[in-house]
XYZ file of C-alpha atoms in Angstrom:
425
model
C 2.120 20.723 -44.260
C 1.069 23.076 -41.313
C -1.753 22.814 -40.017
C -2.675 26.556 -39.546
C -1.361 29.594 -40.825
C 0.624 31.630 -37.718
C 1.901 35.132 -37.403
C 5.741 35.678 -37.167
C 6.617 34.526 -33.119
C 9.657 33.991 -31.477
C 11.060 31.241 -29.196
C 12.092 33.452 -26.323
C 13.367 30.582 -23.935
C 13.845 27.101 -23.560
C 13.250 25.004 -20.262
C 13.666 21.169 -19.549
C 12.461 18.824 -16.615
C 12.831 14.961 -16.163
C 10.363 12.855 -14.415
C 10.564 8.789 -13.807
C 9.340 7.992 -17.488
C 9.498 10.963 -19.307
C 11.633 14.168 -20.617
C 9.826 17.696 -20.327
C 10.504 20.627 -22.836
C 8.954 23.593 -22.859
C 9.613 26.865 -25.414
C 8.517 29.847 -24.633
C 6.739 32.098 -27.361
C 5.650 35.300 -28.220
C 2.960 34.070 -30.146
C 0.790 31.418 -30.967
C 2.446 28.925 -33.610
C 1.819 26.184 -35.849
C 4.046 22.935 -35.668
C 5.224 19.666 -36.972
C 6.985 16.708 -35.403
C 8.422 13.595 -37.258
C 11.231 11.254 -35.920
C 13.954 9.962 -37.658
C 16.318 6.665 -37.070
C 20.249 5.337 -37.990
C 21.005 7.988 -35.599
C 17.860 8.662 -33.686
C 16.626 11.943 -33.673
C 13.630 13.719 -33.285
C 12.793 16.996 -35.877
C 10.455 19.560 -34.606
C 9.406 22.660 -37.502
C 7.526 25.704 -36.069
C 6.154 27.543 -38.919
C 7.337 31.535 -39.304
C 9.459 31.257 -36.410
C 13.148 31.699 -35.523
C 14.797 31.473 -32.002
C 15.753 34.174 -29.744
C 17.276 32.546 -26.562
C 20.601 30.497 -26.084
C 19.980 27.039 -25.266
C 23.719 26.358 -24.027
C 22.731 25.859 -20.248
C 19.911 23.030 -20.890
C 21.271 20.117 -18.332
C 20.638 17.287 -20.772
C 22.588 14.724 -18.511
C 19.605 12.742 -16.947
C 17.424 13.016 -20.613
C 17.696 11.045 -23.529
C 18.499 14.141 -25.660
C 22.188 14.375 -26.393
C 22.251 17.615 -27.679
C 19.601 20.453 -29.211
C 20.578 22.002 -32.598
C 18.630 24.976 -34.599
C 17.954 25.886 -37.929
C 16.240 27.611 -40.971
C 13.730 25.761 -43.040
C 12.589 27.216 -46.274
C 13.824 30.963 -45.166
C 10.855 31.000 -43.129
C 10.389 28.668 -40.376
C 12.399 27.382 -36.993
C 13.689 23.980 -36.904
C 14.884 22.025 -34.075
C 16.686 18.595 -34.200
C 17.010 16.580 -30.724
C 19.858 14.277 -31.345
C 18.667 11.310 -28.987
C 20.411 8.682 -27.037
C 17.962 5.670 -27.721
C 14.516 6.248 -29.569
C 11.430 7.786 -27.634
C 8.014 8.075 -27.873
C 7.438 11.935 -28.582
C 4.280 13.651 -27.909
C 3.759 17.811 -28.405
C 1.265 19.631 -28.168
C 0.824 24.167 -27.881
C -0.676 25.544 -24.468
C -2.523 29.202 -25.377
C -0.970 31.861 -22.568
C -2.578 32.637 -19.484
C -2.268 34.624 -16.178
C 1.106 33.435 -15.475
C 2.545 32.267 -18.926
C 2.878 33.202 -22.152
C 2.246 30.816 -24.993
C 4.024 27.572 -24.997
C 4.676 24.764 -26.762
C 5.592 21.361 -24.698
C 6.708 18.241 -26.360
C 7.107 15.177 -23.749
C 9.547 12.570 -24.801
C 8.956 9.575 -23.568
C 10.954 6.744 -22.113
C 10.274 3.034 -24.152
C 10.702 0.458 -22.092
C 8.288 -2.415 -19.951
C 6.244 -1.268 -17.825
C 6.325 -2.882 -14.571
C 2.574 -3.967 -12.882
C 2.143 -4.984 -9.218
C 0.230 -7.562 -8.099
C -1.423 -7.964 -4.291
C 1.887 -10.276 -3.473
C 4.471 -7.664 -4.573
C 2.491 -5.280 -2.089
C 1.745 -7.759 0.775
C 5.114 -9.459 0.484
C 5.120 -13.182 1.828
C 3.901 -12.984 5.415
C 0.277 -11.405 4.522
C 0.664 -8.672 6.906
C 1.663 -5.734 4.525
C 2.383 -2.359 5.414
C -0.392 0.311 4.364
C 0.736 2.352 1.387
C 0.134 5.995 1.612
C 0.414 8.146 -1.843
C 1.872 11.670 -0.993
C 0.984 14.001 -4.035
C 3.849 17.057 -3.639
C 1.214 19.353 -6.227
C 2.319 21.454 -9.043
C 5.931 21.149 -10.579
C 8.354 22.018 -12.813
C 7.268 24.655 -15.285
C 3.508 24.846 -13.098
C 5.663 26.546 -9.519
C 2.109 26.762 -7.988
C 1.372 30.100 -5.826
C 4.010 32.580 -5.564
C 4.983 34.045 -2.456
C 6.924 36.780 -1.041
C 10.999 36.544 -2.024
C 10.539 34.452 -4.592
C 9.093 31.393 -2.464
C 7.411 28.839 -4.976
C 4.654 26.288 -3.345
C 6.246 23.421 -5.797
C 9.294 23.400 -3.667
C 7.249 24.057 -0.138
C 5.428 21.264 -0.383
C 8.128 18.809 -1.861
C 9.611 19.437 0.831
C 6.716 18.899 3.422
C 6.052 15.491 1.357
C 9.422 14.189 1.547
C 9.871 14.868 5.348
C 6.123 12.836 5.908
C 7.689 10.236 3.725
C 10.609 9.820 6.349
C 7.917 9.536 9.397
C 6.100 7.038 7.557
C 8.724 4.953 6.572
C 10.557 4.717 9.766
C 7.104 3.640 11.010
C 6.299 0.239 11.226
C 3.464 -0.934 9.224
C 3.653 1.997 6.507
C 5.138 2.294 3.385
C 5.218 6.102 1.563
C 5.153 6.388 -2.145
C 5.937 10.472 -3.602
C 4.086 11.181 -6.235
C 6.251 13.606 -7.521
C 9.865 12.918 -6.559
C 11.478 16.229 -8.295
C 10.935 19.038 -9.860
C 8.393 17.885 -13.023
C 4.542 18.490 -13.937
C 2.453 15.271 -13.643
C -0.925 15.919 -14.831
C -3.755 15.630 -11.979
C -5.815 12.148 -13.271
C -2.462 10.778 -13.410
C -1.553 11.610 -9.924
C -4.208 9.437 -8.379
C -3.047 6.590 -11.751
C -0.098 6.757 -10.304
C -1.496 5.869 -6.858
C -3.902 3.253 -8.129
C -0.313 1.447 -9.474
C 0.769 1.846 -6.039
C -1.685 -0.207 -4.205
C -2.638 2.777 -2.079
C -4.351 2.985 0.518
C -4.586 6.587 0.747
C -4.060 9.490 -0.926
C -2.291 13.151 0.412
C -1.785 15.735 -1.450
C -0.281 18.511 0.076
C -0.342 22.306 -1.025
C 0.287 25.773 0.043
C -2.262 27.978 -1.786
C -2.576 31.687 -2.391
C -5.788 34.320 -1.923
C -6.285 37.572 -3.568
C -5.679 38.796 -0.008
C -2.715 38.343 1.827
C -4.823 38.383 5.066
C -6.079 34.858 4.471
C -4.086 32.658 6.576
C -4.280 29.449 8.196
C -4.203 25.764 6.987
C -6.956 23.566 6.109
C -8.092 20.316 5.027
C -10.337 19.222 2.260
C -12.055 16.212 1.087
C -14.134 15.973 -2.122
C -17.289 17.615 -2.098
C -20.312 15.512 -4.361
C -22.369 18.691 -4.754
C -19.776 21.715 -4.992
C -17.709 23.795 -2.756
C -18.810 24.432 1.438
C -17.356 28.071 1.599
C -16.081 30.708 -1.293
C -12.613 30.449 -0.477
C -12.859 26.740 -1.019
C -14.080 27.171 -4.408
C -11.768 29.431 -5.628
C -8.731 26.841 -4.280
C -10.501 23.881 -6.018
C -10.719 26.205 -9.417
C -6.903 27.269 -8.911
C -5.800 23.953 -8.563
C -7.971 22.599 -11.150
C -6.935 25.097 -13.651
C -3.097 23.379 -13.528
C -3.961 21.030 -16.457
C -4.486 24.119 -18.432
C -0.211 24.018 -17.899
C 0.487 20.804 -17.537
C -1.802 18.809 -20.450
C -4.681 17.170 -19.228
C -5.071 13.499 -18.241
C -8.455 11.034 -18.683
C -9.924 8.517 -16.939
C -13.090 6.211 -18.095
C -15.758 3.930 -17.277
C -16.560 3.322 -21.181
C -15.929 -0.675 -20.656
C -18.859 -1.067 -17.905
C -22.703 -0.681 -19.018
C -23.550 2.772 -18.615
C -25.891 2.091 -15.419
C -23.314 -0.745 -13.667
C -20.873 1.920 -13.901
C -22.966 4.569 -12.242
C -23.914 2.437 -9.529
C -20.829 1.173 -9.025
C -18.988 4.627 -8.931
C -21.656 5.492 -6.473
C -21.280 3.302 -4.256
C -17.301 3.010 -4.194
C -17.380 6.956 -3.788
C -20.101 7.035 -0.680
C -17.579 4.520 1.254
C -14.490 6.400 -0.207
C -15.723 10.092 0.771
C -16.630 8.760 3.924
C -13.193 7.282 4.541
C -11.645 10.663 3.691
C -13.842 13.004 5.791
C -12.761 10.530 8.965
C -9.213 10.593 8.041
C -9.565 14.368 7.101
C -10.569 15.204 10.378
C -8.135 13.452 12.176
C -4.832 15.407 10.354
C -6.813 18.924 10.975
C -7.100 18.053 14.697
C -3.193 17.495 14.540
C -2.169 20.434 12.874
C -4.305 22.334 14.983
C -1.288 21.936 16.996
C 1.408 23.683 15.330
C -0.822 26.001 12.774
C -4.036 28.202 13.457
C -6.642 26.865 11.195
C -8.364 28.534 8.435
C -11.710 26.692 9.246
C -12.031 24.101 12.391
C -13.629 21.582 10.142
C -13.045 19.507 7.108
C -14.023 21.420 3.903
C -15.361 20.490 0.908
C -14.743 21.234 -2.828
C -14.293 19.462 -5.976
C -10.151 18.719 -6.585
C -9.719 16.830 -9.337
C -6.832 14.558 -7.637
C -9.764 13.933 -4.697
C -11.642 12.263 -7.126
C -10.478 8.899 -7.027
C -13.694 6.487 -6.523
C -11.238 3.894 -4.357
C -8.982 5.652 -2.619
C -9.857 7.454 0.730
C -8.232 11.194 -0.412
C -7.275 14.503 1.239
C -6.084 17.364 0.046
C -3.996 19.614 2.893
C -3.525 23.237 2.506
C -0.146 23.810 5.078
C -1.047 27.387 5.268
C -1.551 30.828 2.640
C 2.234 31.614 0.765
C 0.232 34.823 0.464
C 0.313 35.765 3.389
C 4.272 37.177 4.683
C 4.116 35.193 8.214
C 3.170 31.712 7.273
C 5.527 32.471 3.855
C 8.480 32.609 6.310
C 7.126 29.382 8.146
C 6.750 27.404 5.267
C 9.970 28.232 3.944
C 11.405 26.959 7.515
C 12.455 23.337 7.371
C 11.969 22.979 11.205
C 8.165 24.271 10.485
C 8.056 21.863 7.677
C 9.144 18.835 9.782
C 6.502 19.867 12.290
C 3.961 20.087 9.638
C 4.847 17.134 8.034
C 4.591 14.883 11.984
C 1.210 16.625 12.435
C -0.226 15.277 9.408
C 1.316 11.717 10.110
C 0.076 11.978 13.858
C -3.731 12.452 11.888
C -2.899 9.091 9.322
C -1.453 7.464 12.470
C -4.313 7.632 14.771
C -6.575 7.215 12.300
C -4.891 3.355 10.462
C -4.515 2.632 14.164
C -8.160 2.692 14.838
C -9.424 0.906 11.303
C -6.556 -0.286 10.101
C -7.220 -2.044 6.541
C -7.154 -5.622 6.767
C -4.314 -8.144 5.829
C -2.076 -5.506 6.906
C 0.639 -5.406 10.009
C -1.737 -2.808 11.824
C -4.804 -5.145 12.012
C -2.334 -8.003 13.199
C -1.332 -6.228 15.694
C -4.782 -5.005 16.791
C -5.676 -8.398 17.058
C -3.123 -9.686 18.904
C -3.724 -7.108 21.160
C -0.076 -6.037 20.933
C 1.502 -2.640 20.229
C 4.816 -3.593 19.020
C 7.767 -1.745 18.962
C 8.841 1.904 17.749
C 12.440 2.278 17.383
C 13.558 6.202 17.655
C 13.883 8.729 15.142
C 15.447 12.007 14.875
C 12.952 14.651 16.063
C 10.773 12.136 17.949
C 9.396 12.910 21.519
C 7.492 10.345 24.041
C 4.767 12.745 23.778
C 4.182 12.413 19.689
C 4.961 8.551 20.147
C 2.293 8.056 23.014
C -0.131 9.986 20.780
C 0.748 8.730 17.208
C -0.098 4.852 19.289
C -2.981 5.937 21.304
C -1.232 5.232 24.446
C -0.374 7.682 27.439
C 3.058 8.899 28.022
C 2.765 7.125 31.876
C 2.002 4.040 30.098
C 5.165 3.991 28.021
C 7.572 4.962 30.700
C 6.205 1.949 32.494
C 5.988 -0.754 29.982
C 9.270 -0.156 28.970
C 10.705 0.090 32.672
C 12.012 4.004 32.276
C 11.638 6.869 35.052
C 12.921 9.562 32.347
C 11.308 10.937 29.469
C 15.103 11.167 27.632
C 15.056 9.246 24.930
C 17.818 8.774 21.727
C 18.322 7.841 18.440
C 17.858 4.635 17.791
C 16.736 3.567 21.051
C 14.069 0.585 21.292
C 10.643 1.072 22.993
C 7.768 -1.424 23.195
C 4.623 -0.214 22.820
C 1.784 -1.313 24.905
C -1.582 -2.290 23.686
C -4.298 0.739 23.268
């Protein structure tokens, strides 16, 4: 039995995304609908009825290679209503629910298949490894995704693929570093709700959180890039509380996560969150200000300090947390930038450069960092693609002089692969 009556409504189009654990669909209506969902076993399959519906839209291009679903068939129920049968692979654990249409979309109805299998928990040894001196984990949050692109910009540029991009280039720089490990959020193109952005973090071990954007104003005058950490009593500026409600809003797409504090006594809890987010907040406004000095190097800045405003994915009570805006897709110039993989590798080493100096000066401890701080040594920093003894003598706090001399060079030529030892700060 339904449960509402609906008008008559098309399904107008069909899209699919996969993530790690789960299988995205997403039909597009004309109309809000009522629906059913019911699996069925010996084959599995899973049987979707909209009520008063019928399809309008091919569904012959879906890649189903990478999803559990085998193949999508249609149908007539009772003369009246739309069925759909996924023929499935192995069994899943479906979920659906209908999204009411918006400024950008239409109504929609998502159903989330997802994977059964054991989920995997690390422990402090998986992250530390045997020798106790573990590389700091940094969570890089690539926002929006798959059927949420994020702000629009000029010739058809899409901030979901900006700053996936951005993320996976500052994932290279940290890796090749040593004493950092990066861990994407959001490896493809797929919507992960925001709560479970910084859950997915928390499984992580991090020790920070980025997430990186590329926003949108009503005006396409706005430019520059900027960096925010959460804000305990609202927004510092206008333009920062109209970001925080844009990127807020994404659940609306996406389905909304949860998080609770319903197992502590009500007052425990408060002082605990309390105290965990005073430390936290501080963390981030410290680490905050370090990125927007760096990419005060290759971007003008919207405002020349840290802002303020209430992201949901800032709101983590343990994990120090910025959010980076690389620049307006509004506006045509930095829309070309952005879209400009060199730009995007230089954005991507400016915000490192920030994380960088700032581990380097309070690095957490038990890791390789604070070893290495103690010992009084710098180590050694073996050459990347795109790295210069200027970003190297700055990423370890070091002069340029001092390099060329520990390491016994008279040229500032350096290569691929090349070894240098890094002096103590």
């Amino acid at each position: 039995m339904f449960c509402e009556a609906s008008l008559a409504a098309t399904v107008d189009g069909v899209r699919l995304w996969r993530a790690p654990d789960h299988t995205r669909l997403v039909f597009d209506l004309s109309g809000p609908v009522s629906h059913k969902i019911f699996p069925l076993d010996n084959p599995p399959r899973l049987v979707m009825d909209i009520a008063h519906s019928s399809i309008n839209t091919s569904t012959n291009g879906l890649d189903l290679s990478t999803t559990p679903v085998t193949a999508l068939r249609t149908g007539v129920k009772d003369k009246t209503d739309l069925r759909i049968v996924l023929d499935l692979k192995t069994a899943v654990r479906p979920r659906s629910f209908a999204l009411s249409k918006n400024q950008q979309y239409g109504d929609r109805l998502v159903v989330d298949l997802y994977d059964i299998g054991q989920e995997t928990v690390k422990t402090v040894k998986d992250v530390a490894g045997e020798s106790g001196n573990r590389d700091i984990i940094i969570a890089i949050d690539a926002g929006h995704g798959g059927e949420d692109p994020g702000a629009l910009g000029p010739k058809g540029i899409r901030e979901k693929q900006v700053v996936l991009a951005i993320s996976k280039e500052l994932q290279k720089l940290l890796d090749s570093t040593p004493g950092f490990r990066a861990r994407l959020v959001r490896t493809g193109d797929y919507y992960i709700p925001l709560r479970k952005r910084t859950e997915i973090a928390r499984n992580h071990r991090a020790d920070m959180f980025i997430s990186i954007h590329a926003d949108a104003f009503t005006k396409s005058s706005a430019n520059g890039a900027s960096v925010f950490a959460l804000s305990r009593r609202g927004a510092t500026s206008e333009t920062a509380r109209y970001l925080a409600s844009r990127e807020n809003q994404a659940d609306l797409i996406g389905g909304a996560g949860s998080v609770s504090l319903d197992d502590k006594d009500h007052m425990l809890a408060s002082v605990l969150l309390d105290l965990s987010m005073t430390a936290t907040l501080s963390s981030s406004l410290e680490v905050g200000a370090e990125v927007l000095r760096s990419i005060g190097g290759v971007a003008r800045l919207h405002k020349k300090h840290v802002e303020q405003a209430g992201f949901v994915v800032l709101k983590s009570p343990d994990i120090p947390s910025i959010l980076v805006e690389t620049g307006f897709i509004s506006n045509p110039k930095e829309a070309r930038q952005l879209s400009d993989r060199s730009y995007q590798q230089k954005m991507a080493r400016a915000i490192f450069n920030g994380v960088n100096r700032y581990f380097e000066k309070a690095p957490p401890a038990g890791t390789l960092l604070a070893a290495r701080k103690t010992m009084g040594g710098g180590g050694v920093h073996v050459i990347a693609r795109g790295d210069t003894l200027s970003d190297i003598a700055v990423r370890y706090n070091v002069s340029v002089e001092d390099l060329l001399r520990h390491n016994g060079l008279n040229s500032t030529r350096i290569r691929v692969g090349q070894r240098l030892k890094i002096p103590a700060s």
